[in-house]
Amino acid sequence: MTDILQVLILGIALGGVYALMGSGLSLVFGVMRIVNLAHPILIIGGAYVAYWAFRLWGADPLATLPLAALILSATGILLYKLVFEKDAKSAKYSEMTVLLTFSVAMIAEGALGSAFTNTQRVTSPDYATDAIFIGDLFIPTGQVYAGAVSLAIIAALALFLKFSRFGYAIRATTQNREAAELMGVNVNFVGVVSFAIGVGLAGAAGSLISFVFSFFPGKHWEWIAVLMSLVVLGGMGSVLGTVVAAFALSVIAAFVGAWIGSTWSTMTFFLALFVILLVRPQGLFGERPELA
């Protein structure tokens, strides 16, 4: 029983981090129908911001989280203006963004690799290696902090989307872009801000994963499948679905790693992606597409 509780605790602690990693990707797809394969490399960009702030000035990654989010948000605005804005009304926009974001990911990986090499990095604040002991159970402090901050950010995002005036505009654009435009919503501005928020969430997630996982530029290829499994299982465009999927798959992966082997834990995400596409392609919270 103790072993089961221990694995469950570890899975839940990581679930919050995965939820934040996937929420920005889900938001961007929901509003703009951008399948952002560059999202994981942007997360790694945020991790490098936290890493170098820690190395150069001893800044806590939690304290530099707003900085990483702001830098990545500015990067998101620049990317949107240069790459995604032109053909936003195209009928084949989603398909185009797959190739565009793949190219962005390749360029960003090359740039980060040239600047920082492919050496694995990790920030090491004191709490990253501490643990809270409750009897025979231990709770990694770093994962708890990262998970708690992730959930706080996601809660703030949910409140913003539900109760703010601009949140109404984002939700209206998500549900029906053309109808929102007819009702006076500036969908282009909503798209820019939503993309900036989504990429800013990637920066925030990067600051947190900098002390939870080791990272290097090439790591983003592994995370693409992990994040896609979250947003597809939850339902493309559903932030709530992404959060639920993150906790579910994180806990399952923790048990797979404990009972079968750590090398198989990542396979949980790949298998979930494969199964959900076969059984329920719209995901848990997505809507079934209408046939023409």
PDB file of C-alpha atoms in Angstrom:
ATOM      1  CA  MET A   1       0.000   0.000   0.000  1.00  0.00           C
ATOM      2  CA  THR A   2       2.829   2.388   0.840  1.00  0.00           C
ATOM      3  CA  ASP A   3       4.451   1.733  -2.529  1.00  0.00           C
ATOM      4  CA  ILE A   4       1.196   2.511  -4.334  1.00  0.00           C
ATOM      5  CA  LEU A   5       0.757   5.768  -2.423  1.00  0.00           C
ATOM      6  CA  GLN A   6       4.357   6.720  -3.128  1.00  0.00           C
ATOM      7  CA  VAL A   7       3.987   6.215  -6.874  1.00  0.00           C
ATOM      8  CA  LEU A   8       0.653   8.043  -6.850  1.00  0.00           C
ATOM      9  CA  ILE A   9       2.222  11.047  -5.103  1.00  0.00           C
ATOM     10  CA  LEU A  10       5.047  11.214  -7.633  1.00  0.00           C
ATOM     11  CA  GLY A  11       2.617  10.958 -10.542  1.00  0.00           C
ATOM     12  CA  ILE A  12       0.347  13.696  -9.224  1.00  0.00           C
ATOM     13  CA  ALA A  13       3.308  15.995  -8.509  1.00  0.00           C
ATOM     14  CA  LEU A  14       4.483  15.738 -12.122  1.00  0.00           C
ATOM     15  CA  GLY A  15       0.938  15.975 -13.465  1.00  0.00           C
ATOM     16  CA  GLY A  16       0.719  19.666 -12.641  1.00  0.00           C
ATOM     17  CA  VAL A  17       3.906  20.398 -14.576  1.00  0.00           C
ATOM     18  CA  TYR A  18       2.701  18.426 -17.593  1.00  0.00           C
ATOM     19  CA  ALA A  19      -0.619  20.280 -17.400  1.00  0.00           C
ATOM     20  CA  LEU A  20       1.113  23.658 -17.630  1.00  0.00           C
ATOM     21  CA  MET A  21       3.342  22.422 -20.447  1.00  0.00           C
ATOM     22  CA  GLY A  22       0.295  21.384 -22.457  1.00  0.00           C
ATOM     23  CA  SER A  23      -2.152  24.171 -21.581  1.00  0.00           C
ATOM     24  CA  GLY A  24      -0.459  26.811 -23.745  1.00  0.00           C
ATOM     25  CA  LEU A  25      -0.410  24.426 -26.697  1.00  0.00           C
ATOM     26  CA  SER A  26      -4.104  23.663 -26.216  1.00  0.00           C
ATOM     27  CA  LEU A  27      -5.048  27.349 -25.891  1.00  0.00           C
ATOM     28  CA  VAL A  28      -3.253  28.294 -29.106  1.00  0.00           C
ATOM     29  CA  PHE A  29      -4.925  25.498 -31.032  1.00  0.00           C
ATOM     30  CA  GLY A  30      -8.354  26.315 -29.604  1.00  0.00           C
ATOM     31  CA  VAL A  31      -8.199  29.989 -30.611  1.00  0.00           C
ATOM     32  CA  MET A  32      -6.066  29.978 -33.753  1.00  0.00           C
ATOM     33  CA  ARG A  33      -6.108  26.327 -34.911  1.00  0.00           C
ATOM     34  CA  ILE A  34      -2.297  26.413 -34.839  1.00  0.00           C
ATOM     35  CA  VAL A  35      -0.809  22.957 -34.313  1.00  0.00           C
ATOM     36  CA  ASN A  36       2.328  24.261 -32.645  1.00  0.00           C
ATOM     37  CA  LEU A  37       5.038  21.633 -32.954  1.00  0.00           C
ATOM     38  CA  ALA A  38       7.490  24.315 -31.810  1.00  0.00           C
ATOM     39  CA  HIS A  39       5.870  24.514 -28.349  1.00  0.00           C
ATOM     40  CA  PRO A  40       8.358  22.103 -26.689  1.00  0.00           C
ATOM     41  CA  ILE A  41      11.409  23.978 -28.002  1.00  0.00           C
ATOM     42  CA  LEU A  42       9.852  27.202 -26.679  1.00  0.00           C
ATOM     43  CA  ILE A  43       9.516  25.507 -23.291  1.00  0.00           C
ATOM     44  CA  ILE A  44      13.217  24.695 -23.478  1.00  0.00           C
ATOM     45  CA  GLY A  45      13.849  28.354 -24.345  1.00  0.00           C
ATOM     46  CA  GLY A  46      12.144  29.303 -21.070  1.00  0.00           C
ATOM     47  CA  ALA A  47      14.249  26.716 -19.254  1.00  0.00           C
ATOM     48  CA  TYR A  48      17.419  28.345 -20.589  1.00  0.00           C
ATOM     49  CA  VAL A  49      16.264  31.749 -19.313  1.00  0.00           C
ATOM     50  CA  ALA A  50      15.878  30.285 -15.817  1.00  0.00           C
ATOM     51  CA  TYR A  51      19.119  28.312 -16.091  1.00  0.00           C
ATOM     52  CA  TRP A  52      21.326  31.248 -17.037  1.00  0.00           C
ATOM     53  CA  ALA A  53      19.666  33.547 -14.503  1.00  0.00           C
ATOM     54  CA  PHE A  54      20.489  30.926 -11.882  1.00  0.00           C
ATOM     55  CA  ARG A  55      24.052  30.401 -13.131  1.00  0.00           C
ATOM     56  CA  LEU A  56      24.935  34.069 -13.554  1.00  0.00           C
ATOM     57  CA  TRP A  57      23.071  35.710 -10.682  1.00  0.00           C
ATOM     58  CA  GLY A  58      21.939  32.839  -8.461  1.00  0.00           C
ATOM     59  CA  ALA A  59      18.294  33.736  -9.164  1.00  0.00           C
ATOM     60  CA  ASP A  60      15.694  31.227  -8.022  1.00  0.00           C
ATOM     61  CA  PRO A  61      13.865  29.661 -11.025  1.00  0.00           C
ATOM     62  CA  LEU A  62      10.550  30.405  -9.308  1.00  0.00           C
ATOM     63  CA  ALA A  63      11.525  34.072  -9.077  1.00  0.00           C
ATOM     64  CA  THR A  64      12.592  34.223 -12.731  1.00  0.00           C
ATOM     65  CA  LEU A  65       9.395  32.548 -13.938  1.00  0.00           C
ATOM     66  CA  PRO A  66       7.697  35.905 -14.788  1.00  0.00           C
ATOM     67  CA  LEU A  67      10.821  36.961 -16.710  1.00  0.00           C
ATOM     68  CA  ALA A  68      10.847  33.724 -18.723  1.00  0.00           C
ATOM     69  CA  ALA A  69       7.129  34.126 -19.436  1.00  0.00           C
ATOM     70  CA  LEU A  70       7.560  37.732 -20.596  1.00  0.00           C
ATOM     71  CA  ILE A  71      10.545  36.959 -22.832  1.00  0.00           C
ATOM     72  CA  LEU A  72       8.730  34.047 -24.438  1.00  0.00           C
ATOM     73  CA  SER A  73       5.523  36.083 -24.821  1.00  0.00           C
ATOM     74  CA  ALA A  74       7.463  38.733 -26.729  1.00  0.00           C
ATOM     75  CA  THR A  75       8.986  35.961 -28.837  1.00  0.00           C
ATOM     76  CA  GLY A  76       5.467  34.643 -29.474  1.00  0.00           C
ATOM     77  CA  ILE A  77       4.225  38.024 -30.715  1.00  0.00           C
ATOM     78  CA  LEU A  78       7.204  38.280 -33.066  1.00  0.00           C
ATOM     79  CA  LEU A  79       6.656  34.732 -34.352  1.00  0.00           C
ATOM     80  CA  TYR A  80       2.955  35.326 -34.909  1.00  0.00           C
ATOM     81  CA  LYS A  81       3.519  38.532 -36.828  1.00  0.00           C
ATOM     82  CA  LEU A  82       6.286  37.091 -38.982  1.00  0.00           C
ATOM     83  CA  VAL A  83       5.016  33.559 -39.565  1.00  0.00           C
ATOM     84  CA  PHE A  84       1.361  32.965 -38.727  1.00  0.00           C
ATOM     85  CA  GLU A  85      -0.670  36.137 -39.232  1.00  0.00           C
ATOM     86  CA  LYS A  86      -0.620  36.324 -43.025  1.00  0.00           C
ATOM     87  CA  ASP A  87      -2.705  33.231 -43.853  1.00  0.00           C
ATOM     88  CA  ALA A  88      -4.827  33.017 -40.690  1.00  0.00           C
ATOM     89  CA  LYS A  89      -8.074  32.919 -42.702  1.00  0.00           C
ATOM     90  CA  SER A  90      -6.941  30.170 -45.047  1.00  0.00           C
ATOM     91  CA  ALA A  91      -9.080  27.011 -45.131  1.00  0.00           C
ATOM     92  CA  LYS A  92      -5.897  24.937 -44.902  1.00  0.00           C
ATOM     93  CA  TYR A  93      -4.423  27.010 -42.084  1.00  0.00           C
ATOM     94  CA  SER A  94      -4.103  24.188 -39.527  1.00  0.00           C
ATOM     95  CA  GLU A  95      -2.352  21.945 -42.030  1.00  0.00           C
ATOM     96  CA  MET A  96       0.014  24.776 -42.975  1.00  0.00           C
ATOM     97  CA  THR A  97       0.910  25.463 -39.347  1.00  0.00           C
ATOM     98  CA  VAL A  98       2.157  21.896 -38.897  1.00  0.00           C
ATOM     99  CA  LEU A  99       4.881  22.539 -41.478  1.00  0.00           C
ATOM    100  CA  LEU A 100       5.509  26.101 -40.332  1.00  0.00           C
ATOM    101  CA  THR A 101       5.936  25.194 -36.665  1.00  0.00           C
ATOM    102  CA  PHE A 102       8.065  22.179 -37.578  1.00  0.00           C
ATOM    103  CA  SER A 103      10.381  24.570 -39.432  1.00  0.00           C
ATOM    104  CA  VAL A 104      10.387  26.982 -36.482  1.00  0.00           C
ATOM    105  CA  ALA A 105      11.277  24.092 -34.154  1.00  0.00           C
ATOM    106  CA  MET A 106      14.190  23.046 -36.379  1.00  0.00           C
ATOM    107  CA  ILE A 107      15.519  26.605 -36.587  1.00  0.00           C
ATOM    108  CA  ALA A 108      15.140  27.186 -32.841  1.00  0.00           C
ATOM    109  CA  GLU A 109      16.837  23.875 -32.024  1.00  0.00           C
ATOM    110  CA  GLY A 110      19.764  24.787 -34.260  1.00  0.00           C
ATOM    111  CA  ALA A 111      20.038  28.268 -32.746  1.00  0.00           C
ATOM    112  CA  LEU A 112      19.921  26.998 -29.152  1.00  0.00           C
ATOM    113  CA  GLY A 113      22.316  24.164 -29.974  1.00  0.00           C
ATOM    114  CA  SER A 114      24.799  26.590 -31.518  1.00  0.00           C
ATOM    115  CA  ALA A 115      24.522  28.992 -28.592  1.00  0.00           C
ATOM    116  CA  PHE A 116      24.533  26.507 -25.715  1.00  0.00           C
ATOM    117  CA  THR A 117      25.586  23.139 -27.259  1.00  0.00           C
ATOM    118  CA  ASN A 118      23.594  19.963 -26.613  1.00  0.00           C
ATOM    119  CA  THR A 119      25.016  19.502 -23.120  1.00  0.00           C
ATOM    120  CA  GLN A 120      22.319  18.523 -20.627  1.00  0.00           C
ATOM    121  CA  ARG A 121      21.536  21.312 -18.170  1.00  0.00           C
ATOM    122  CA  VAL A 122      19.582  21.564 -14.944  1.00  0.00           C
ATOM    123  CA  THR A 123      19.164  24.298 -12.364  1.00  0.00           C
ATOM    124  CA  SER A 124      19.862  23.197  -8.804  1.00  0.00           C
ATOM    125  CA  PRO A 125      18.208  25.364  -6.130  1.00  0.00           C
ATOM    126  CA  ASP A 126      18.319  23.818  -2.664  1.00  0.00           C
ATOM    127  CA  TYR A 127      14.720  22.620  -2.749  1.00  0.00           C
ATOM    128  CA  ALA A 128      15.254  20.721  -6.021  1.00  0.00           C
ATOM    129  CA  THR A 129      16.899  17.849  -4.146  1.00  0.00           C
ATOM    130  CA  ASP A 130      15.005  18.127  -0.852  1.00  0.00           C
ATOM    131  CA  ALA A 131      12.069  15.946   0.171  1.00  0.00           C
ATOM    132  CA  ILE A 132       9.307  15.962   2.742  1.00  0.00           C
ATOM    133  CA  PHE A 133       9.068  12.705   4.696  1.00  0.00           C
ATOM    134  CA  ILE A 134       5.755  11.443   6.093  1.00  0.00           C
ATOM    135  CA  GLY A 135       6.456   8.075   7.663  1.00  0.00           C
ATOM    136  CA  ASP A 136       7.786   5.859   4.902  1.00  0.00           C
ATOM    137  CA  LEU A 137       6.582   8.248   2.190  1.00  0.00           C
ATOM    138  CA  PHE A 138       8.731  10.949   0.668  1.00  0.00           C
ATOM    139  CA  ILE A 139       7.493  13.898  -1.372  1.00  0.00           C
ATOM    140  CA  PRO A 140      10.092  15.618  -3.605  1.00  0.00           C
ATOM    141  CA  THR A 141       9.987  19.293  -2.706  1.00  0.00           C
ATOM    142  CA  GLY A 142      10.984  20.479  -6.173  1.00  0.00           C
ATOM    143  CA  GLN A 143       8.175  18.572  -7.866  1.00  0.00           C
ATOM    144  CA  VAL A 144       5.665  19.790  -5.270  1.00  0.00           C
ATOM    145  CA  TYR A 145       6.685  23.416  -5.810  1.00  0.00           C
ATOM    146  CA  ALA A 146       6.588  23.032  -9.591  1.00  0.00           C
ATOM    147  CA  GLY A 147       3.211  21.294  -9.506  1.00  0.00           C
ATOM    148  CA  ALA A 148       1.673  23.814  -7.104  1.00  0.00           C
ATOM    149  CA  VAL A 149       2.885  26.811  -9.112  1.00  0.00           C
ATOM    150  CA  SER A 150       1.670  25.165 -12.328  1.00  0.00           C
ATOM    151  CA  LEU A 151      -1.807  24.668 -10.881  1.00  0.00           C
ATOM    152  CA  ALA A 152      -1.873  28.263  -9.616  1.00  0.00           C
ATOM    153  CA  ILE A 153      -1.017  29.556 -13.095  1.00  0.00           C
ATOM    154  CA  ILE A 154      -3.630  27.320 -14.729  1.00  0.00           C
ATOM    155  CA  ALA A 155      -6.245  28.475 -12.186  1.00  0.00           C
ATOM    156  CA  ALA A 156      -5.398  32.105 -12.961  1.00  0.00           C
ATOM    157  CA  LEU A 157      -5.738  31.344 -16.688  1.00  0.00           C
ATOM    158  CA  ALA A 158      -9.122  29.687 -16.112  1.00  0.00           C
ATOM    159  CA  LEU A 159     -10.401  32.677 -14.110  1.00  0.00           C
ATOM    160  CA  PHE A 160      -9.122  35.057 -16.786  1.00  0.00           C
ATOM    161  CA  LEU A 161     -10.875  33.128 -19.567  1.00  0.00           C
ATOM    162  CA  LYS A 162     -14.127  32.775 -17.630  1.00  0.00           C
ATOM    163  CA  PHE A 163     -14.597  36.182 -16.026  1.00  0.00           C
ATOM    164  CA  SER A 164     -12.597  38.833 -17.919  1.00  0.00           C
ATOM    165  CA  ARG A 165     -13.986  40.727 -20.898  1.00  0.00           C
ATOM    166  CA  PHE A 166     -11.050  39.691 -23.036  1.00  0.00           C
ATOM    167  CA  GLY A 167     -11.513  36.114 -21.831  1.00  0.00           C
ATOM    168  CA  TYR A 168     -15.050  36.244 -23.269  1.00  0.00           C
ATOM    169  CA  ALA A 169     -13.573  37.336 -26.588  1.00  0.00           C
ATOM    170  CA  ILE A 170     -11.077  34.477 -26.538  1.00  0.00           C
ATOM    171  CA  ARG A 171     -13.792  31.922 -25.772  1.00  0.00           C
ATOM    172  CA  ALA A 172     -16.060  33.348 -28.456  1.00  0.00           C
ATOM    173  CA  THR A 173     -13.261  33.157 -31.010  1.00  0.00           C
ATOM    174  CA  THR A 174     -12.535  29.589 -29.936  1.00  0.00           C
ATOM    175  CA  GLN A 175     -16.166  28.535 -30.416  1.00  0.00           C
ATOM    176  CA  ASN A 176     -16.818  30.304 -33.720  1.00  0.00           C
ATOM    177  CA  ARG A 177     -14.286  32.659 -35.257  1.00  0.00           C
ATOM    178  CA  GLU A 178     -16.615  34.031 -37.944  1.00  0.00           C
ATOM    179  CA  ALA A 179     -19.517  34.646 -35.551  1.00  0.00           C
ATOM    180  CA  ALA A 180     -17.186  36.360 -33.067  1.00  0.00           C
ATOM    181  CA  GLU A 181     -15.979  38.675 -35.816  1.00  0.00           C
ATOM    182  CA  LEU A 182     -19.564  39.529 -36.793  1.00  0.00           C
ATOM    183  CA  MET A 183     -20.263  40.410 -33.153  1.00  0.00           C
ATOM    184  CA  GLY A 184     -17.479  42.974 -33.192  1.00  0.00           C
ATOM    185  CA  VAL A 185     -14.597  40.935 -31.742  1.00  0.00           C
ATOM    186  CA  ASN A 186     -11.228  41.890 -33.190  1.00  0.00           C
ATOM    187  CA  VAL A 187     -10.215  38.306 -33.907  1.00  0.00           C
ATOM    188  CA  ASN A 188      -6.783  39.284 -35.232  1.00  0.00           C
ATOM    189  CA  PHE A 189      -5.899  41.020 -31.969  1.00  0.00           C
ATOM    190  CA  VAL A 190      -7.369  38.120 -30.002  1.00  0.00           C
ATOM    191  CA  GLY A 191      -5.166  35.773 -32.027  1.00  0.00           C
ATOM    192  CA  VAL A 192      -2.003  37.764 -31.300  1.00  0.00           C
ATOM    193  CA  VAL A 193      -2.706  37.990 -27.569  1.00  0.00           C
ATOM    194  CA  SER A 194      -3.748  34.336 -27.317  1.00  0.00           C
ATOM    195  CA  PHE A 195      -0.592  33.211 -29.074  1.00  0.00           C
ATOM    196  CA  ALA A 196       1.476  35.418 -26.764  1.00  0.00           C
ATOM    197  CA  ILE A 197      -0.279  33.927 -23.711  1.00  0.00           C
ATOM    198  CA  GLY A 198       0.227  30.384 -25.005  1.00  0.00           C
ATOM    199  CA  VAL A 199       3.928  30.913 -25.633  1.00  0.00           C
ATOM    200  CA  GLY A 200       4.238  32.772 -22.323  1.00  0.00           C
ATOM    201  CA  LEU A 201       2.850  29.671 -20.609  1.00  0.00           C
ATOM    202  CA  ALA A 202       5.577  27.708 -22.380  1.00  0.00           C
ATOM    203  CA  GLY A 203       8.153  30.073 -20.888  1.00  0.00           C
ATOM    204  CA  ALA A 204       6.659  29.663 -17.414  1.00  0.00           C
ATOM    205  CA  ALA A 205       6.670  25.880 -17.813  1.00  0.00           C
ATOM    206  CA  GLY A 206      10.289  26.034 -18.955  1.00  0.00           C
ATOM    207  CA  SER A 207      11.316  27.846 -15.789  1.00  0.00           C
ATOM    208  CA  LEU A 208       9.682  25.088 -13.719  1.00  0.00           C
ATOM    209  CA  ILE A 209      11.009  22.133 -15.679  1.00  0.00           C
ATOM    210  CA  SER A 210      14.523  23.574 -15.440  1.00  0.00           C
ATOM    211  CA  PHE A 211      14.833  22.085 -11.928  1.00  0.00           C
ATOM    212  CA  VAL A 212      12.521  19.089 -12.420  1.00  0.00           C
ATOM    213  CA  PHE A 213      14.051  17.604 -15.600  1.00  0.00           C
ATOM    214  CA  SER A 214      17.415  17.896 -17.283  1.00  0.00           C
ATOM    215  CA  PHE A 215      17.115  19.525 -20.689  1.00  0.00           C
ATOM    216  CA  PHE A 216      18.994  20.304 -23.882  1.00  0.00           C
ATOM    217  CA  PRO A 217      17.792  21.579 -27.302  1.00  0.00           C
ATOM    218  CA  GLY A 218      17.254  18.126 -28.827  1.00  0.00           C
ATOM    219  CA  LYS A 219      15.012  17.121 -25.889  1.00  0.00           C
ATOM    220  CA  HIS A 220      12.032  18.815 -27.537  1.00  0.00           C
ATOM    221  CA  TRP A 221      11.525  15.918 -29.961  1.00  0.00           C
ATOM    222  CA  GLU A 222      10.633  13.633 -27.059  1.00  0.00           C
ATOM    223  CA  TRP A 223       8.261  16.209 -25.592  1.00  0.00           C
ATOM    224  CA  ILE A 224       6.347  16.746 -28.836  1.00  0.00           C
ATOM    225  CA  ALA A 225       4.723  13.322 -28.573  1.00  0.00           C
ATOM    226  CA  VAL A 226       4.179  13.727 -24.817  1.00  0.00           C
ATOM    227  CA  LEU A 227       2.394  17.076 -25.204  1.00  0.00           C
ATOM    228  CA  MET A 228       0.423  15.989 -28.251  1.00  0.00           C
ATOM    229  CA  SER A 229      -0.838  12.969 -26.312  1.00  0.00           C
ATOM    230  CA  LEU A 230      -2.101  15.333 -23.586  1.00  0.00           C
ATOM    231  CA  VAL A 231      -3.947  17.729 -25.882  1.00  0.00           C
ATOM    232  CA  VAL A 232      -5.345  14.963 -28.098  1.00  0.00           C
ATOM    233  CA  LEU A 233      -6.544  12.877 -25.154  1.00  0.00           C
ATOM    234  CA  GLY A 234      -8.086  15.920 -23.479  1.00  0.00           C
ATOM    235  CA  GLY A 235      -9.574  17.231 -26.723  1.00  0.00           C
ATOM    236  CA  MET A 236      -7.753  19.631 -29.044  1.00  0.00           C
ATOM    237  CA  GLY A 237      -8.395  23.151 -27.804  1.00  0.00           C
ATOM    238  CA  SER A 238      -9.730  22.171 -24.368  1.00  0.00           C
ATOM    239  CA  VAL A 239      -7.511  23.486 -21.579  1.00  0.00           C
ATOM    240  CA  LEU A 240      -9.580  21.589 -18.992  1.00  0.00           C
ATOM    241  CA  GLY A 241      -9.192  18.398 -21.002  1.00  0.00           C
ATOM    242  CA  THR A 242      -5.443  18.911 -21.189  1.00  0.00           C
ATOM    243  CA  VAL A 243      -5.224  19.280 -17.398  1.00  0.00           C
ATOM    244  CA  VAL A 244      -7.277  16.116 -16.803  1.00  0.00           C
ATOM    245  CA  ALA A 245      -5.235  14.181 -19.366  1.00  0.00           C
ATOM    246  CA  ALA A 246      -1.967  15.423 -17.852  1.00  0.00           C
ATOM    247  CA  PHE A 247      -2.793  14.102 -14.397  1.00  0.00           C
ATOM    248  CA  ALA A 248      -4.219  10.832 -15.734  1.00  0.00           C
ATOM    249  CA  LEU A 249      -1.276  10.014 -17.995  1.00  0.00           C
ATOM    250  CA  SER A 250       1.296  11.219 -15.462  1.00  0.00           C
ATOM    251  CA  VAL A 251      -0.072   8.874 -12.799  1.00  0.00           C
ATOM    252  CA  ILE A 252      -0.317   5.954 -15.248  1.00  0.00           C
ATOM    253  CA  ALA A 253       3.232   6.605 -16.468  1.00  0.00           C
ATOM    254  CA  ALA A 254       4.465   6.655 -12.857  1.00  0.00           C
ATOM    255  CA  PHE A 255       2.948   3.217 -12.192  1.00  0.00           C
ATOM    256  CA  VAL A 256       4.298   1.847 -15.478  1.00  0.00           C
ATOM    257  CA  GLY A 257       7.761   3.138 -14.587  1.00  0.00           C
ATOM    258  CA  ALA A 258       7.599   1.636 -11.097  1.00  0.00           C
ATOM    259  CA  TRP A 259       6.185  -1.764 -12.054  1.00  0.00           C
ATOM    260  CA  ILE A 260       7.618  -2.391 -15.529  1.00  0.00           C
ATOM    261  CA  GLY A 261      10.615  -0.103 -15.898  1.00  0.00           C
ATOM    262  CA  SER A 262      11.462   3.571 -16.224  1.00  0.00           C
ATOM    263  CA  THR A 263      12.255   3.197 -19.918  1.00  0.00           C
ATOM    264  CA  TRP A 264       8.615   2.252 -20.494  1.00  0.00           C
ATOM    265  CA  SER A 265       7.047   5.200 -18.678  1.00  0.00           C
ATOM    266  CA  THR A 266       7.403   7.564 -21.655  1.00  0.00           C
ATOM    267  CA  MET A 267       5.874   4.871 -23.855  1.00  0.00           C
ATOM    268  CA  THR A 268       2.626   5.432 -21.924  1.00  0.00           C
ATOM    269  CA  PHE A 269       2.169   8.786 -23.656  1.00  0.00           C
ATOM    270  CA  PHE A 270       2.906   7.377 -27.124  1.00  0.00           C
ATOM    271  CA  LEU A 271       0.488   4.494 -26.588  1.00  0.00           C
ATOM    272  CA  ALA A 272      -2.223   6.828 -25.275  1.00  0.00           C
ATOM    273  CA  LEU A 273      -1.854   9.018 -28.359  1.00  0.00           C
ATOM    274  CA  PHE A 274      -2.149   5.980 -30.634  1.00  0.00           C
ATOM    275  CA  VAL A 275      -5.190   4.531 -28.836  1.00  0.00           C
ATOM    276  CA  ILE A 276      -7.132   7.793 -28.513  1.00  0.00           C
ATOM    277  CA  LEU A 277      -6.700   8.535 -32.221  1.00  0.00           C
ATOM    278  CA  LEU A 278      -8.126   5.107 -33.027  1.00  0.00           C
ATOM    279  CA  VAL A 279     -10.967   5.039 -30.497  1.00  0.00           C
ATOM    280  CA  ARG A 280     -12.008   8.662 -29.884  1.00  0.00           C
ATOM    281  CA  PRO A 281     -10.118  11.115 -32.134  1.00  0.00           C
ATOM    282  CA  GLN A 282     -11.944  14.146 -30.691  1.00  0.00           C
ATOM    283  CA  GLY A 283     -10.583  13.364 -27.210  1.00  0.00           C
ATOM    284  CA  LEU A 284     -12.344  13.284 -23.867  1.00  0.00           C
ATOM    285  CA  PHE A 285     -13.638  16.873 -23.945  1.00  0.00           C
ATOM    286  CA  GLY A 286     -13.555  17.565 -27.681  1.00  0.00           C
ATOM    287  CA  GLU A 287     -16.473  17.670 -30.064  1.00  0.00           C
ATOM    288  CA  ARG A 288     -16.910  15.072 -32.766  1.00  0.00           C
ATOM    289  CA  PRO A 289     -16.310  16.734 -36.143  1.00  0.00           C
ATOM    290  CA  GLU A 290     -19.303  16.906 -38.439  1.00  0.00           C
ATOM    291  CA  LEU A 291     -19.064  15.083 -41.732  1.00  0.00           C
ATOM    292  CA  ALA A 292     -19.573  17.171 -44.832  1.00  0.00           C
TER     293      ALA A 292
END
